[in-house]
Coordinates of C-alpha atoms in Angstrom, one line a residue:
Chain A
X1 CA -65.7 64.4 51.6
X2 CA -66.8 64.4 48.2
X3 CA -65.4 62.1 46.0
X4 CA -66.6 64.1 42.9
X5 CA -67.2 67.5 42.8
X6 CA -69.0 69.3 39.7
X7 CA -68.1 73.2 40.2
X8 CA -70.2 75.4 38.2
X9 CA -69.8 73.9 35.0
X10 CA -70.7 75.0 31.6
X11 CA -70.5 73.5 28.2
X12 CA -71.5 74.1 24.6
X13 CA -71.0 72.5 21.4
X14 CA -71.4 75.9 19.6
X15 CA -70.7 79.2 21.0
X16 CA -74.4 80.2 21.2
X17 CA -75.9 76.8 22.4
X18 CA -75.4 75.9 26.1
X19 CA -75.6 72.3 26.9
X20 CA -74.8 72.6 30.5
X21 CA -75.2 75.7 32.2
X22 CA -73.4 76.4 35.8
X23 CA -73.8 73.1 37.4
X24 CA -72.5 72.0 40.4
X25 CA -72.8 68.9 41.7
X26 CA -71.0 66.7 44.9
X27 CA -70.7 62.9 44.8
X28 CA -70.2 61.7 48.4
X29 CA -68.2 58.4 48.8
X30 CA -70.8 56.2 49.1
X31 CA -73.6 58.2 47.3
X32 CA -76.3 56.7 45.3
X33 CA -77.5 60.3 43.2
X34 CA -80.1 59.6 40.0
X35 CA -79.7 62.2 37.6
X36 CA -83.1 62.6 35.7
X37 CA -84.1 64.7 33.1
X38 CA -85.3 64.4 29.6
X39 CA -83.8 63.4 26.7
X40 CA -81.7 66.7 25.6
X41 CA -81.5 67.8 29.1
X42 CA -77.6 67.0 29.0
X43 CA -77.6 64.2 31.4
X44 CA -75.3 62.5 28.4
X45 CA -73.2 65.1 28.3
X46 CA -72.7 66.0 32.0
X47 CA -71.4 62.0 32.4
X48 CA -68.9 62.6 29.5
X49 CA -67.5 65.6 31.6
X50 CA -67.3 63.4 34.6
X51 CA -65.3 60.6 32.5
X52 CA -62.8 63.1 31.2
X53 CA -63.6 62.3 27.6
X54 CA -64.7 66.1 27.2
X55 CA -63.6 68.9 28.8
X56 CA -65.8 72.0 30.4
X57 CA -65.7 75.3 28.9
X58 CA -65.6 76.9 32.3
X59 CA -65.6 75.6 35.8
X60 CA -63.8 72.6 37.4
X61 CA -64.7 69.1 37.8
X62 CA -62.3 67.1 40.8
X63 CA -61.8 63.5 41.6
X64 CA -60.5 62.9 45.1
X65 CA -59.7 66.8 45.4
X66 CA -57.4 66.7 41.9
X67 CA -59.0 68.3 38.8
X68 CA -59.4 66.0 35.9
X69 CA -56.7 66.9 33.5
X70 CA -56.0 65.0 30.1
X71 CA -52.3 66.2 30.0
X72 CA -51.8 64.3 33.8
X73 CA -51.6 60.7 32.5
X74 CA -50.6 59.4 35.5
X75 CA -53.9 60.7 37.5
X76 CA -55.9 59.9 34.6
X77 CA -54.9 56.3 34.7
X78 CA -55.4 56.2 38.3
X79 CA -58.8 58.0 37.8
X80 CA -59.7 55.4 34.7
X81 CA -59.5 52.9 37.4
X82 CA -61.6 54.5 39.7
X83 CA -64.2 55.8 37.5
X84 CA -66.3 53.1 35.0
X85 CA -69.5 53.5 32.9
X86 CA -72.2 51.5 31.8
X87 CA -74.1 52.5 28.9
X88 CA -77.6 52.3 27.8
X89 CA -77.4 50.1 24.7
X90 CA -76.2 46.4 25.7
X91 CA -76.1 45.7 22.0
X92 CA -73.7 48.8 21.1
X93 CA -71.3 48.5 24.0
X94 CA -69.7 45.4 23.8
X95 CA -67.4 44.7 20.7
X96 CA -68.9 41.9 18.6
X97 CA -65.6 40.7 17.4
X98 CA -64.2 40.1 21.1
X99 CA -64.8 37.4 23.7
X100 CA -66.5 37.9 26.7
X101 CA -62.9 37.7 28.3
X102 CA -61.2 39.5 26.2
X103 CA -63.9 42.7 26.9
X104 CA -63.8 42.6 30.4
X105 CA -60.2 41.9 31.1
X106 CA -59.5 45.5 28.6
X107 CA -59.1 47.8 31.7
X108 CA -57.1 45.4 33.4
X109 CA -54.9 45.4 30.7
X110 CA -54.9 49.0 29.7
X111 CA -54.6 50.0 33.0
X112 CA -51.9 47.5 33.7
X113 CA -53.5 46.5 36.5
X114 CA -51.4 43.4 38.4
X115 CA -52.8 40.2 38.9
X116 CA -54.3 36.5 37.6
X117 CA -56.7 38.5 34.9
X118 CA -58.7 35.3 34.5
X119 CA -59.4 34.8 38.0
X120 CA -60.3 38.5 38.1
X121 CA -62.5 38.4 34.8
X122 CA -63.7 35.3 36.5
X123 CA -64.9 36.9 39.7
X124 CA -66.2 39.7 37.9
X125 CA -68.7 37.5 36.1
X126 CA -70.1 35.8 39.2
X127 CA -70.4 39.3 40.6
X128 CA -72.7 40.4 38.4
X129 CA -74.7 36.7 38.0
X130 CA -73.1 34.8 34.9
X131 CA -71.2 31.8 34.7
X132 CA -67.1 32.1 35.4
X133 CA -66.8 30.1 32.1
X134 CA -68.6 32.0 29.8
X135 CA -65.5 34.0 28.9
X136 CA -64.5 32.1 25.9
X137 CA -68.1 33.1 24.0
X138 CA -68.9 36.4 21.9
X139 CA -71.7 39.1 22.5
X140 CA -74.1 37.7 20.4
X141 CA -74.6 34.5 22.2
X142 CA -75.9 36.5 24.8
X143 CA -79.3 38.2 25.5
X144 CA -79.8 42.1 26.1
X145 CA -79.7 41.5 30.2
X146 CA -77.0 39.2 29.8
X147 CA -74.7 41.7 27.9
X148 CA -75.8 44.4 30.1
X149 CA -74.4 42.0 33.3
X150 CA -71.1 41.6 30.9
X151 CA -70.8 45.5 30.8
X152 CA -71.4 45.8 34.2
X153 CA -68.8 43.1 34.6
X154 CA -66.4 45.1 32.7
X155 CA -67.1 48.3 34.4
X156 CA -66.4 46.8 38.4
X157 CA -63.4 44.4 37.2
X158 CA -60.7 47.0 38.0
X159 CA -62.3 47.6 41.4
X160 CA -63.9 51.1 40.9
X161 CA -65.2 53.7 43.6
X162 CA -67.4 55.4 41.5
X163 CA -69.7 53.8 38.9
X164 CA -71.6 55.7 36.2
X165 CA -74.5 54.2 34.5
X166 CA -75.8 56.0 31.6
X167 CA -79.8 54.9 31.1
X168 CA -78.2 51.4 31.9
X169 CA -81.7 49.9 32.3
X170 CA -83.6 52.0 29.6
X171 CA -83.3 49.4 26.9
X172 CA -84.0 46.2 28.9
X173 CA -87.7 44.6 29.0
X174 CA -89.4 45.2 32.4
X175 CA -88.5 42.0 34.4
X176 CA -84.6 42.2 33.0
X177 CA -84.5 45.8 34.0
X178 CA -85.6 44.9 37.4
X179 CA -82.8 42.3 38.0
X180 CA -80.3 44.4 36.6
X181 CA -81.4 47.5 38.9
X182 CA -81.2 44.6 41.9
X183 CA -77.8 44.4 40.8
X184 CA -76.9 47.7 40.7
X185 CA -78.1 48.4 44.0
X186 CA -75.9 45.9 45.7
X187 CA -73.0 47.2 43.9
X188 CA -74.0 50.5 45.1
X189 CA -73.4 48.8 48.6
X190 CA -69.5 49.1 48.1
X191 CA -69.0 52.2 45.5
X192 CA -70.8 55.5 44.5
X193 CA -72.8 55.4 42.0
X194 CA -74.5 58.1 39.4
X195 CA -77.5 56.6 38.2
X196 CA -78.5 58.7 34.7
X197 CA -82.2 58.1 33.8
X198 CA -85.6 59.6 32.3
X199 CA -87.0 56.8 34.3
X200 CA -88.1 58.5 37.9
X201 CA -89.3 55.3 39.1
X202 CA -86.2 53.2 38.7
X203 CA -84.5 56.3 40.2
X204 CA -87.3 56.3 43.4
X205 CA -86.1 52.9 44.1
X206 CA -82.6 52.8 43.8
X207 CA -81.2 56.3 44.6
X208 CA -80.8 58.0 48.0
X209 CA -80.6 61.5 46.4
X210 CA -81.8 62.9 43.2
X211 CA -80.9 65.4 40.5
X212 CA -83.2 66.9 38.4
X213 CA -81.7 68.4 35.1
X214 CA -83.8 70.5 32.5
X215 CA -81.9 72.1 29.6
X216 CA -78.7 72.1 31.1
X217 CA -79.4 73.5 34.6
X218 CA -80.2 71.5 37.8
X219 CA -83.4 72.8 38.8
X220 CA -83.6 70.6 42.0
X221 CA -81.9 68.5 44.1
X222 CA -82.0 66.7 47.5
X223 CA -83.2 63.7 49.4
X224 CA -85.2 61.5 46.7
X225 CA -88.1 60.5 49.4
X226 CA -88.4 64.6 50.0
X227 CA -88.2 65.6 46.4
X228 CA -90.6 63.3 44.9
X229 CA -93.2 63.8 48.0
X230 CA -92.8 67.6 47.7
X231 CA -91.9 68.7 44.2
X232 CA -90.9 72.3 44.4
X233 CA -89.9 73.1 40.5
X234 CA -92.8 72.8 37.9
X235 CA -90.8 70.6 35.7
X236 CA -90.4 68.2 38.8
X237 CA -94.0 68.3 39.4
X238 CA -94.8 67.6 35.2
X239 CA -92.4 64.6 35.2
X240 CA -93.8 63.2 38.4
X241 CA -97.3 64.0 36.7
X242 CA -96.0 62.0 33.6
X243 CA -95.4 58.9 35.4
X244 CA -97.5 56.2 33.3
X245 CA -99.5 54.6 36.4
X246 CA -101.7 51.0 36.0
X247 CA -105.2 52.2 36.4
X248 CA -107.4 49.1 35.4
X249 CA -110.3 50.7 35.0
X250 CA -108.8 52.8 31.9
X251 CA -108.1 49.6 30.1
X252 CA -110.2 49.1 27.4
X253 CA -112.5 45.6 27.6
Chain U
X1 CA -83.0 28.5 18.8
X2 CA -84.8 26.0 16.2
X3 CA -84.4 28.3 13.0
X4 CA -80.8 28.5 14.0
X5 CA -79.9 24.8 13.8
X6 CA -82.0 24.3 11.1
X7 CA -80.1 26.9 8.8
X8 CA -76.5 27.2 10.4
X9 CA -75.8 23.8 8.7
X10 CA -76.9 24.9 5.5
X11 CA -75.1 27.9 6.1
X12 CA -71.9 26.3 7.0
X13 CA -72.0 24.6 3.7
X14 CA -72.4 27.0 1.6
X15 CA -69.5 28.7 3.3
X16 CA -67.1 26.3 2.8
X17 CA -68.3 25.3 -0.5
X18 CA -67.6 29.1 -1.2
X19 CA -64.1 28.9 0.4
X20 CA -63.4 25.5 -1.5
X21 CA -64.4 26.9 -4.9
X22 CA -62.1 30.5 -4.2
X23 CA -58.9 27.9 -3.0
X24 CA -59.3 25.5 -5.8
X25 CA -59.3 28.6 -8.8
X26 CA -56.8 30.6 -7.1
X27 CA -54.6 27.6 -6.3
X28 CA -54.5 26.8 -9.6
X29 CA -53.4 29.9 -10.9
X30 CA -50.8 30.3 -7.8
X31 CA -49.5 26.9 -8.8
X32 CA -49.0 27.8 -12.5
X33 CA -47.3 31.3 -11.4
X34 CA -44.8 29.5 -9.4
X35 CA -44.3 26.9 -12.1
X36 CA -43.4 28.9 -14.7
X37 CA -40.5 30.2 -12.1
X38 CA -38.5 26.9 -12.7
X39 CA -40.3 25.1 -15.7
X40 CA -42.0 26.1 -19.0
X41 CA -43.2 24.1 -21.6
X42 CA -41.4 26.0 -24.4
X43 CA -39.2 29.3 -24.3
X44 CA -41.7 32.2 -24.3
X45 CA -40.0 34.4 -26.8
X46 CA -38.9 31.9 -29.8
X47 CA -40.7 30.3 -32.2
X48 CA -42.1 26.7 -30.8
X49 CA -44.2 25.8 -33.8
X50 CA -45.7 27.3 -37.0
X51 CA -47.7 30.6 -36.9
X52 CA -51.2 30.6 -35.5
X53 CA -51.7 26.6 -35.4
X54 CA -54.6 25.3 -33.9
X55 CA -54.8 23.3 -30.2
X56 CA -52.9 20.3 -30.6
X57 CA -51.2 17.7 -27.9
X58 CA -48.1 19.4 -28.6
X59 CA -49.5 23.1 -28.2
X60 CA -52.3 22.8 -25.9
X61 CA -54.0 26.2 -27.0
X62 CA -52.1 26.7 -30.3
X63 CA -49.6 29.3 -31.0
X64 CA -49.7 32.8 -31.9
X65 CA -49.2 35.0 -35.0
X66 CA -45.3 34.8 -34.1
X67 CA -45.3 31.2 -33.6
X68 CA -44.9 31.4 -29.7
X69 CA -46.5 28.7 -27.5
X70 CA -49.8 30.1 -26.6
X71 CA -49.9 28.1 -23.2
X72 CA -46.7 29.1 -22.0
X73 CA -47.8 32.7 -22.4
X74 CA -51.1 32.1 -20.5
X75 CA -49.0 30.5 -17.9
X76 CA -46.3 33.4 -17.4
X77 CA -49.7 35.8 -17.7
X78 CA -50.7 33.9 -14.5
X79 CA -48.2 34.9 -12.6
X80 CA -48.0 38.7 -14.0
X81 CA -51.8 38.9 -12.6
X82 CA -51.0 37.4 -9.3
X83 CA -47.9 39.9 -9.0
X84 CA -50.0 42.9 -10.5
X85 CA -53.1 42.0 -8.1
X86 CA -51.8 41.5 -4.9
X87 CA -49.1 44.3 -5.6
X88 CA -52.1 47.0 -6.1
X89 CA -54.4 45.8 -3.6
X90 CA -51.6 46.1 -1.0
X91 CA -50.6 50.0 -2.1
X92 CA -54.0 50.6 -2.0
X93 CA -54.8 49.0 0.6
X94 CA -51.7 50.4 2.8
X95 CA -52.7 54.0 1.6
X96 CA -56.3 53.9 1.6
X97 CA -56.8 52.3 5.1
X98 CA -54.3 54.8 6.2
X99 CA -56.0 57.9 4.6
X100 CA -59.4 56.5 5.2
X101 CA -58.5 56.4 9.2
X102 CA -57.0 59.8 9.1
X103 CA -59.9 61.1 7.5
X104 CA -62.4 59.5 10.3
X105 CA -60.5 60.6 13.0
X106 CA -59.7 64.4 11.5
X107 CA -61.4 67.4 12.3
X108 CA -64.5 68.3 10.4
X109 CA -62.8 70.7 8.1
X110 CA -59.8 68.4 7.1
X111 CA -62.1 65.4 7.1
X112 CA -64.4 67.3 4.4
X113 CA -61.3 68.2 2.5
X114 CA -60.1 64.6 2.4
X115 CA -63.8 63.6 1.3
X116 CA -64.3 65.8 -1.3
X117 CA -60.4 65.1 -2.7
X118 CA -61.8 61.1 -2.5
X119 CA -65.0 61.6 -4.3
X120 CA -62.8 63.6 -7.2
X121 CA -60.6 60.9 -7.4
X122 CA -63.2 58.0 -7.6
X123 CA -65.1 60.1 -10.2
X124 CA -62.1 59.6 -12.6
X125 CA -62.0 56.0 -13.9
X126 CA -59.5 53.6 -12.2
X127 CA -57.9 53.2 -15.6
X128 CA -57.4 57.2 -16.5
X129 CA -55.6 57.8 -13.0
X130 CA -53.1 54.8 -13.9
X131 CA -52.9 55.8 -17.4
X132 CA -52.1 59.7 -15.8
X133 CA -49.6 57.7 -13.5
X134 CA -48.0 55.5 -16.1
X135 CA -47.5 58.2 -18.5
X136 CA -45.8 60.8 -15.9
X137 CA -43.5 57.7 -15.0
X138 CA -40.5 57.9 -17.5
X139 CA -40.8 53.9 -18.4
X140 CA -44.0 51.9 -18.9
X141 CA -43.4 48.8 -16.6
X142 CA -44.6 46.1 -14.7
X143 CA -44.1 48.0 -11.4
X144 CA -45.2 51.5 -12.6
X145 CA -48.5 49.7 -13.7
X146 CA -49.0 48.3 -10.4
X147 CA -48.2 51.7 -8.3
X148 CA -50.4 53.3 -11.0
X149 CA -53.4 51.1 -10.1
X150 CA -52.3 51.2 -6.3
X151 CA -53.0 54.5 -6.2
X152 CA -55.9 54.8 -8.0
X153 CA -57.7 52.1 -6.0
X154 CA -56.6 53.5 -2.6
X155 CA -59.1 56.4 -3.1
X156 CA -62.1 53.8 -3.4
X157 CA -60.4 51.8 0.0
X158 CA -59.9 55.4 1.6
X159 CA -63.5 56.2 1.2
X160 CA -64.8 52.9 2.1
X161 CA -62.4 52.9 5.4
X162 CA -63.5 56.2 6.5
X163 CA -67.0 55.6 6.4
X164 CA -66.9 52.0 8.1
X165 CA -64.4 53.5 11.0
X166 CA -67.1 56.4 11.8
X167 CA -69.5 53.8 11.9
X168 CA -67.5 52.0 14.4
X169 CA -66.2 55.6 16.4
X170 CA -69.4 56.2 17.5
X171 CA -70.1 52.5 19.3
X172 CA -70.3 52.6 23.0
X173 CA -67.3 50.0 23.1
X174 CA -65.0 52.8 21.8
X175 CA -66.5 54.9 24.4
X176 CA -66.0 52.0 26.7
X177 CA -62.4 51.3 25.6
X178 CA -61.4 55.4 26.4
X179 CA -62.8 55.0 29.7
X180 CA -60.9 51.7 30.1
X181 CA -57.4 53.7 29.4
X182 CA -57.0 52.3 26.2
X183 CA -54.9 54.8 23.6
X184 CA -56.3 55.5 20.3
X185 CA -53.7 53.4 18.2
X186 CA -54.6 50.4 20.5
X187 CA -58.3 51.1 20.1
X188 CA -57.4 51.5 16.3
X189 CA -55.7 48.1 16.5
X190 CA -57.9 46.1 18.9
X191 CA -61.6 47.5 17.5
X192 CA -61.7 49.3 14.9
X193 CA -59.2 47.4 12.6
X194 CA -60.9 44.0 13.2
X195 CA -64.6 45.4 13.0
X196 CA -64.0 46.9 9.9
X197 CA -62.0 44.2 7.9
X198 CA -65.2 41.6 7.0
X199 CA -66.1 44.5 4.8
X200 CA -62.7 45.7 3.8
X201 CA -61.4 42.1 3.0
X202 CA -64.4 41.7 0.7
X203 CA -63.8 45.2 -1.3
X204 CA -60.1 44.0 -1.5
X205 CA -61.2 40.8 -3.4
X206 CA -63.1 42.9 -5.6
X207 CA -59.9 45.4 -6.0
X208 CA -58.0 42.5 -6.6
X209 CA -60.1 41.6 -9.7
X210 CA -60.5 45.1 -10.7
X211 CA -56.6 45.3 -10.9
X212 CA -55.9 42.3 -12.5
X213 CA -58.5 43.5 -15.4
X214 CA -57.0 47.1 -15.3
X215 CA -53.9 45.7 -16.0
X216 CA -54.9 43.9 -18.8
X217 CA -56.3 47.2 -20.4
X218 CA -53.0 48.8 -19.7
X219 CA -51.1 46.3 -21.7
X220 CA -53.8 46.1 -23.9
X221 CA -53.3 50.4 -24.5
X222 CA -49.3 49.2 -24.3
X223 CA -49.1 51.0 -20.8
X224 CA -48.5 47.5 -19.1
X225 CA -45.6 45.3 -18.9
X226 CA -43.7 45.6 -22.0
X227 CA -43.0 42.5 -24.3
X228 CA -42.3 39.8 -24.2
X229 CA -43.8 39.7 -20.7
X230 CA -47.0 38.1 -21.8
X231 CA -49.4 39.3 -19.3
X232 CA -53.0 38.0 -20.0
X233 CA -53.8 41.9 -21.8
X234 CA -51.0 42.1 -23.9
X235 CA -52.0 38.5 -25.0
X236 CA -55.3 39.7 -25.9
X237 CA -54.0 42.8 -27.6
X238 CA -51.8 40.7 -29.9
X239 CA -54.6 38.0 -30.5
X240 CA -57.2 40.9 -31.8
X241 CA -55.8 41.2 -35.3
X242 CA -56.6 37.4 -36.1
X243 CA -59.2 37.0 -33.7
X244 CA -61.3 35.4 -36.5
X245 CA -58.8 33.0 -37.7
X246 CA -57.4 32.0 -34.0
X247 CA -59.9 33.1 -31.5
X248 CA -58.2 30.8 -28.7
X249 CA -55.7 34.0 -28.5
X250 CA -58.9 36.4 -27.0
X251 CA -60.7 33.2 -25.5
X252 CA -57.9 31.6 -23.0
X253 CA -57.2 34.9 -21.5
X254 CA -60.6 36.2 -20.9
X255 CA -61.2 32.9 -19.4
X256 CA -58.0 33.1 -17.0
X257 CA -59.2 36.5 -16.1
X258 CA -62.5 35.8 -14.9
X259 CA -61.6 32.8 -13.4
X260 CA -59.1 34.4 -10.9
X261 CA -61.4 37.4 -10.4
X262 CA -64.1 34.9 -9.1
X263 CA -61.9 32.7 -7.3
X264 CA -60.3 35.9 -5.5
X265 CA -63.8 36.8 -4.3
X266 CA -64.8 33.5 -3.4
X267 CA -61.6 33.1 -1.2
X268 CA -62.2 36.4 0.3
X269 CA -65.9 35.4 0.8
X270 CA -65.3 31.9 2.6
X271 CA -62.7 33.4 4.2
X272 CA -64.3 36.1 6.1
X273 CA -67.2 33.9 6.8
X274 CA -65.0 31.4 8.7
X275 CA -63.1 33.8 10.8
X276 CA -65.9 36.2 11.6
X277 CA -67.2 35.0 15.3
X278 CA -70.5 36.9 14.3
X279 CA -71.3 34.9 11.6
X280 CA -70.6 31.7 13.2
X281 CA -73.7 29.5 14.6
X282 CA -74.6 30.4 18.0

């Protein structure tokens, strides 16, 4: 059974320009999906719709068979606990005036999740590869990669079934990026992952399925290996061709 | 790392120096202001000596043209300046921050309307708005002046709050707070206000100084606290006619005004730097 079902969803900030046009997408329990597209293709808008932050103009989005409806407070609280997000910019996603402990515990406090919050935050910090005792420190005392780990800890602390990652490794340097991708790959064993990216290489390494978005439409979708081996749509072919490769003879001496 | 360890102690030192200087300057005024409630060297309304006497051991700053002790009046002036500053900034902050947050959250047309109104209000000099408000109320007294100044200052506070709040609202941590299930009032209280506070507090300190000076101007124009309330502005106004024979009557309130305004600014700077975690050394 699918965890999330996006059914013929369209959305536009103004009437005459559509950001998303008749998008349908299923995320199965335990699935890892890469959502690939250029800037402006509607990836982030789709993510906002999936998080229930914006409502579609037409079509429905269901989670666990129930439609996302901001007016249904009890359901939305349960949904917030089950669907969490990690953003691109680790410098903008952590409140600079809160301690790490307070940042990671926010979902626990706001969603009124019972339990020993200090212990749960410590567990989350350990799960993302940080020390349990960094909770008293502030975000500016961490590097970009460490901040992204803190953001991931905040996302996993309520025990979500769906993790949405919006370009979560794009702002990181190469070696840090590999470590965070490894971390997400580990997490994807216990939860569904929608990994939004313009980096087709990272998606190939991380995601079982791939969805290609161009100008608000899904132009191609399927198993990552199959799609990348034999791209059907011209846009996918162009995307693949534009992946930079390390060709030594082209490096000037 | 090496630069951090090298600059951190120096930064800390200058922060705490500003804080100490601010505390000292404001502390003197607060002490004097509180002291006037229980003790004054002379009756501020009675003739304590000859007219326009120079400074002496009996009258540290001399006497005014009615023979009243100038130092006594300056002490009362401290109290009035503090009441005006704190009162006007409190009123301006409450109205201004509320309006600014409303504008930041409002739909586009309401935001545009509020922003345009604020811009028009700011285009009028603070003093002019205050004069209008005082003139509109029947009696000119200290409280009408404080309310007038508070309203005039609120436009500046509102515009600043609006811009600062908008800048915080686009941050990913606000979206993260929403997906964490935090309500908007909670987001304002725990994310927006703490993040705009450092800039706001420095602005409040500036406004405090402006309010004290504006009250002096209102008093000078006869629109502030009526006599015998000796606000520094009124002392200035009364000393105007005799400034060549008894210059202390004009110099003393000027120095007092400047020292309080600088003190409040230093104090606000120092407090911000001490409280703000992002300004602490690593």
